[in-house]
Amino acid sequence: MAAYGLSEREAGSDAAAMRTRATADGDDWILNGAKCWISNGGKATWYTVMAVTDPDKGANGISAFAVHADDEGFTVGAKERKMGLRGSPTTELYFENCRIPGDRIIGEPGTGFKNALTTLEHTRPTIGAQAVGIAQGALDAAIAYTKERKQFKKSISDFQGVQFMLADMAMKIEAARLMVYTAAARAERGEPALGFLASASKCFASDVAMEVTTDAVQLFGGYGYTVDFPVERYMRDAKITQIYEGTNQIQRMVMARSLLT
Ligand SMILES: Cc1cc2nc3c(=O)[nH]c(=O)nc-3n(C[C@H](O)[C@H](O)[C@H](O)COP(=O)(O)OP(=O)(O)OC[C@H]3O[C@@H](n4cnc5c(N)ncnc54)[C@H](O)[C@@H]3O)c2cc1C
């Protein structure tokens, strides 16, 4: 398993403001600092860690390193207690004079942040895919439930108010799915200028997932608000897709920037 360490407590959306340092010592690198919110923390064998190698160069002074779980000076914090996504452990990572061999730098010094941004163009559609999956699960559950649940001596799916909600949910999911597929296909083909669509697919699909899962809870009525049915979990899990891999405000900034340059 692998993990990816970019974010820090004080450097989330503004990831380039990170403070974790890597200094050269002979043939080795020595890492000091901490990373925050790292998925697979404690489970991964290898961690890609971003650290400042040249503080005078801002984003161009950040490099990427491969840290092994057994490296001396590397430790993992306690698991965060989260609203959702509880199947995926999230922890802090600590580096205290963590010495790693010189060849564990990924690429040239100073290219880490640029590579991280390029990586996001490929990984953001995968968050969109996660969002589409959660939304589809919620829709499937809502269709089955509304057919079965009876009020006023009818299935609630016979009511036009419910039908229109289901139709809207399915329509939005389909649009999100197509956008995610297009973004993923373009990324796979290695096409240039992927930024707009990578952000749009992640942002649109995660906003759809939040809307659809909230509507699914609504369609389950009071039962939707209990842990006895799956839709409350879908709603909690949908929320993270609007936050990580860059919040949806950041995605909108990326989209606007690509429109205006
Ligand atoms: C469960 C989970 C797993 C994660 N996994 C990883 C991981 O594996 N690796 C990793 O490196 N990181 C990971 N993250 C970190 C995640 O990417 C960050 O939480 C996210 O980028 C936001 O940073 P922040 O939490 O510091 O929020 P902040 O940056 O403090 O943002 C707070 C609010 O301010 C808004 N905001 C900030 N700047 C602007 C702006 N310029 N304009 C408009 N609004 C703005 C944000 O959109 C947000 O609404 C994970 C986070 C979570 C919760």
Coordinates of C-alpha atoms and ligand atoms in Angstrom, one line a residue:
M1 CA 0.0 0.0 0.0
A2 CA 1.1 3.5 -0.7
A3 CA 0.2 6.9 0.8
Y4 CA 0.6 10.5 -0.3
G5 CA 1.8 13.2 2.1
L6 CA 1.3 16.7 0.9
S7 CA -1.0 18.5 3.4
E8 CA 0.1 19.9 6.8
R9 CA -1.8 21.4 9.7
E10 CA -1.1 24.9 8.6
A11 CA -0.8 24.2 4.8
G12 CA -4.0 22.7 3.3
S13 CA -5.4 24.6 0.4
D14 CA -2.2 26.6 0.3
A15 CA 0.0 23.4 0.2
A16 CA 3.0 25.3 -1.0
A17 CA 3.2 26.9 2.4
M18 CA 4.4 23.6 3.8
R19 CA 7.1 23.6 6.5
T20 CA 8.4 20.0 6.4
R21 CA 12.1 20.3 5.5
A22 CA 14.5 18.0 3.7
T23 CA 18.2 18.8 4.0
A24 CA 21.0 17.1 2.2
D25 CA 23.6 15.4 4.5
G26 CA 26.4 13.7 2.6
D27 CA 24.6 11.3 0.2
D28 CA 21.5 11.2 2.4
W29 CA 18.5 13.4 3.0
I30 CA 17.2 14.2 6.5
L31 CA 13.5 15.0 6.9
N32 CA 12.0 17.0 9.7
G33 CA 8.4 18.1 10.2
A34 CA 4.9 16.7 10.1
K35 CA 2.1 15.9 7.6
C36 CA -1.6 15.9 8.4
W37 CA -4.7 14.1 7.1
I38 CA -2.8 11.3 5.4
S39 CA -5.0 8.5 4.0
N40 CA -3.6 5.0 4.6
G41 CA -1.3 6.4 7.3
G42 CA -0.1 3.4 9.4
K43 CA -1.2 1.0 6.7
A44 CA 1.1 2.0 3.8
T45 CA 4.5 0.6 3.2
W46 CA 5.7 3.5 1.1
Y47 CA 4.9 7.2 1.6
T48 CA 5.4 9.9 -1.1
V49 CA 6.3 12.9 1.1
M50 CA 6.7 16.5 -0.1
A51 CA 9.3 18.6 1.7
V52 CA 11.0 22.0 1.3
T53 CA 14.5 21.6 0.0
D54 CA 15.1 25.2 -0.9
P55 CA 13.1 27.7 1.2
D56 CA 14.0 30.7 -0.9
K57 CA 12.3 29.3 -4.0
G58 CA 8.7 28.8 -2.8
A59 CA 6.8 26.2 -4.7
N60 CA 10.0 25.6 -6.9
G61 CA 11.9 24.7 -3.8
I62 CA 9.7 21.7 -2.9
S63 CA 10.8 18.1 -3.6
A64 CA 9.2 14.7 -3.4
F65 CA 10.7 11.8 -1.4
A66 CA 9.9 8.1 -1.0
V67 CA 9.8 7.2 2.8
H68 CA 9.5 3.6 3.9
A69 CA 7.3 2.7 6.9
D70 CA 10.4 1.3 8.7
D71 CA 12.6 4.3 8.2
E72 CA 14.2 5.5 11.5
G73 CA 12.8 8.8 12.7
F74 CA 9.4 8.3 10.9
T75 CA 6.3 7.7 13.0
V76 CA 2.6 7.7 12.4
G77 CA 0.0 9.5 14.7
A78 CA -3.3 8.3 16.0
K79 CA -6.2 7.7 13.7
E80 CA -8.5 10.7 13.2
R81 CA -12.1 10.2 14.3
K82 CA -14.0 11.3 11.3
M83 CA -17.6 12.0 10.2
G84 CA -17.3 9.5 7.4
L85 CA -14.9 7.6 5.2
R86 CA -14.2 5.5 8.3
G87 CA -13.1 2.5 6.2
S88 CA -10.0 4.5 5.3
P89 CA -7.5 5.4 8.1
T90 CA -6.4 9.0 8.2
T91 CA -3.4 10.0 10.4
E92 CA -0.6 12.5 10.9
L93 CA 3.0 11.6 9.9
Y94 CA 6.0 12.7 11.9
F95 CA 9.6 13.1 10.7
E96 CA 12.3 13.6 13.4
N97 CA 15.7 13.6 11.8
C98 CA 14.5 10.9 9.5
R99 CA 17.5 9.9 7.4
I100 CA 16.8 8.4 4.0
P101 CA 19.2 7.5 1.2
G102 CA 19.9 10.1 -1.5
D103 CA 18.3 8.1 -4.3
R104 CA 14.9 8.3 -2.6
I105 CA 14.3 11.7 -4.0
I106 CA 11.7 11.5 -6.8
G107 CA 12.8 13.4 -9.8
E108 CA 15.0 16.4 -9.7
P109 CA 15.2 18.6 -6.6
G110 CA 12.6 21.4 -6.8
T111 CA 10.2 19.5 -9.1
G112 CA 8.1 17.9 -6.4
F113 CA 5.3 20.5 -6.2
K114 CA 5.0 20.8 -10.0
N115 CA 4.8 17.0 -10.3
A116 CA 2.2 17.0 -7.4
L117 CA 0.0 19.4 -9.4
T118 CA 0.3 17.3 -12.6
T119 CA -0.6 14.2 -10.5
L120 CA -3.8 15.9 -9.4
E121 CA -4.9 16.2 -13.0
H122 CA -5.0 12.4 -13.1
T123 CA -6.2 11.7 -9.5
R124 CA -9.0 14.3 -9.3
P125 CA -11.2 12.4 -11.8
T126 CA -10.8 9.4 -9.5
I127 CA -12.4 11.4 -6.6
G128 CA -15.2 12.2 -9.1
A129 CA -15.5 8.4 -9.7
Q130 CA -15.7 7.8 -6.0
A131 CA -18.5 10.5 -5.8
V132 CA -20.4 8.9 -8.7
G133 CA -20.2 5.5 -7.0
I134 CA -21.5 6.8 -3.7
A135 CA -24.4 8.7 -5.5
Q136 CA -25.3 5.7 -7.6
G137 CA -25.5 3.6 -4.4
A138 CA -27.8 6.1 -2.8
L139 CA -30.0 6.3 -5.9
D140 CA -30.3 2.5 -6.1
A141 CA -31.2 2.3 -2.4
A142 CA -33.8 5.1 -2.8
I143 CA -35.4 3.5 -5.8
A144 CA -35.7 0.1 -4.0
Y145 CA -37.0 1.8 -0.8
T146 CA -39.6 4.1 -2.5
K147 CA -41.1 1.2 -4.4
E148 CA -41.5 -0.8 -1.2
R149 CA -42.5 1.9 1.3
K150 CA -46.3 2.4 1.4
Q151 CA -48.1 5.6 2.6
F152 CA -51.6 6.7 1.7
K153 CA -52.2 3.1 0.6
K154 CA -49.7 3.4 -2.2
S155 CA -46.0 2.9 -2.8
I156 CA -44.4 6.3 -2.3
S157 CA -42.8 5.9 -5.7
D158 CA -46.3 6.4 -7.2
F159 CA -46.2 10.0 -6.0
Q160 CA -45.1 12.5 -8.7
G161 CA -43.2 14.5 -6.1
V162 CA -41.0 11.5 -5.3
Q163 CA -40.7 10.5 -9.0
F164 CA -39.4 13.9 -9.9
M165 CA -36.8 13.7 -7.1
L166 CA -35.6 10.3 -8.4
A167 CA -35.5 11.5 -12.0
D168 CA -33.4 14.6 -11.0
M169 CA -31.0 12.4 -9.0
A170 CA -30.5 10.0 -11.9
M171 CA -30.1 12.8 -14.4
K172 CA -27.4 14.5 -12.3
I173 CA -25.5 11.3 -11.7
E174 CA -25.5 10.5 -15.5
A175 CA -24.1 13.9 -16.2
A176 CA -21.4 13.5 -13.5
R177 CA -20.5 10.0 -14.8
L178 CA -20.0 11.2 -18.3
M179 CA -17.8 14.1 -17.2
V180 CA -15.7 11.8 -15.1
Y181 CA -15.3 9.3 -17.9
T182 CA -14.3 12.1 -20.3
A183 CA -11.7 13.5 -17.8
A184 CA -10.4 10.0 -17.1
A185 CA -10.1 9.1 -20.8
R186 CA -8.3 12.3 -21.6
A187 CA -5.9 11.8 -18.7
E188 CA -5.2 8.2 -19.8
R189 CA -4.4 9.4 -23.3
G190 CA -2.0 11.9 -21.8
E191 CA -3.7 14.9 -23.4
P192 CA -2.4 18.4 -22.6
A193 CA -4.3 21.1 -20.6
L194 CA -6.2 18.6 -18.4
G195 CA -6.6 21.1 -15.5
F196 CA -10.1 22.4 -16.2
L197 CA -11.8 19.1 -16.8
A198 CA -10.0 17.3 -14.0
S199 CA -11.2 19.9 -11.6
A200 CA -14.7 20.2 -13.1
S201 CA -15.3 16.5 -13.0
K202 CA -14.2 16.2 -9.3
C203 CA -16.2 19.3 -8.3
F204 CA -19.4 18.6 -10.3
A205 CA -19.5 14.9 -9.3
S206 CA -18.9 15.6 -5.6
D207 CA -21.5 18.3 -5.5
V208 CA -23.9 15.9 -7.2
A209 CA -23.0 13.2 -4.7
M210 CA -23.8 15.6 -1.8
E211 CA -27.1 16.6 -3.3
V212 CA -28.2 13.1 -4.3
T213 CA -27.2 11.5 -1.0
T214 CA -29.1 14.2 0.9
D215 CA -32.1 13.6 -1.2
A216 CA -31.8 9.8 -0.6
V217 CA -32.0 10.4 3.1
Q218 CA -35.0 12.6 2.5
L219 CA -36.8 9.8 0.5
F220 CA -36.2 7.3 3.4
G221 CA -37.9 9.8 5.8
G222 CA -37.1 9.1 9.4
Y223 CA -35.6 5.8 8.6
G224 CA -33.0 7.5 6.5
Y225 CA -31.8 9.4 9.6
T226 CA -30.9 6.1 11.4
V227 CA -27.9 3.9 11.0
D228 CA -30.1 1.0 10.2
F229 CA -30.2 2.0 6.6
P230 CA -27.3 2.7 4.3
V231 CA -28.1 6.2 3.1
E232 CA -26.9 8.2 6.1
R233 CA -23.5 6.6 5.6
Y234 CA -23.6 7.6 1.9
M235 CA -24.4 11.2 2.9
R236 CA -21.4 11.3 5.3
D237 CA -19.1 9.7 2.8
A238 CA -20.2 12.0 0.0
K239 CA -19.1 15.1 2.1
I240 CA -15.4 14.2 2.0
T241 CA -15.4 14.2 -1.8
Q242 CA -16.2 18.0 -1.7
I243 CA -13.2 18.5 0.6
Y244 CA -10.2 16.4 -0.2
E245 CA -7.9 16.4 -3.3
G246 CA -8.5 20.1 -3.1
T247 CA -11.7 21.6 -1.8
N248 CA -14.4 22.5 -4.3
Q249 CA -13.6 26.2 -3.8
I250 CA -10.0 25.4 -4.9
Q251 CA -11.4 23.4 -7.9
R252 CA -13.4 26.5 -8.9
M253 CA -10.3 28.6 -8.6
V254 CA -8.4 26.2 -10.9
M255 CA -11.3 26.3 -13.4
A256 CA -11.6 30.0 -13.4
R257 CA -7.8 30.4 -13.8
S258 CA -7.8 28.2 -16.9
L259 CA -10.7 30.2 -18.4
L260 CA -9.1 33.5 -17.8
T261 CA -5.5 32.8 -18.9
Ligands
LIG1 C1 -10.3 12.3 5.3 C2 -9.3 13.1 4.7 C3 -8.3 12.4 3.9 C4 -7.2 13.2 3.4 N1 -6.2 12.5 2.7 C5 -5.1 13.3 2.4 C6 -3.9 12.6 1.9 O1 -3.9 11.4 1.7 N2 -2.8 13.3 1.6 C7 -2.8 14.7 1.7 O2 -1.8 15.3 1.4 N3 -3.9 15.4 2.2 C8 -5.0 14.7 2.5 N4 -6.1 15.3 3.0 C9 -6.1 16.8 3.2 C10 -7.0 17.5 2.2 O3 -6.6 17.5 0.9 C11 -7.2 19.0 2.9 O4 -8.0 18.8 4.0 C12 -7.8 19.9 1.9 O5 -6.9 20.2 0.8 C13 -8.2 21.2 2.6 O6 -7.2 21.8 3.4 P1 -7.5 22.2 4.9 O7 -8.2 21.1 5.5 O8 -6.3 22.7 5.5 O9 -8.6 23.4 4.7 P2 -8.3 25.0 4.5 O10 -7.3 25.1 3.4 O11 -8.0 25.6 5.8 O12 -9.7 25.5 4.0 C14 -10.7 25.8 4.8 C15 -11.8 26.5 4.0 O13 -11.3 27.6 3.4 C16 -11.6 27.6 2.0 N5 -10.5 28.2 1.2 C17 -9.1 28.2 1.5 N6 -8.5 28.9 0.6 C18 -9.4 29.5 -0.2 C19 -9.4 30.4 -1.3 N7 -8.2 30.9 -1.8 N8 -10.5 30.8 -1.9 C20 -11.7 30.4 -1.4 N9 -11.8 29.5 -0.4 C21 -10.7 29.1 0.2 C22 -11.6 26.1 1.7 O14 -12.2 25.8 0.4 C23 -12.3 25.5 2.9 O15 -13.7 25.7 2.7 C24 -7.2 14.6 3.5 C25 -8.2 15.2 4.2 C26 -9.2 14.5 4.8 C27 -10.3 15.2 5.6

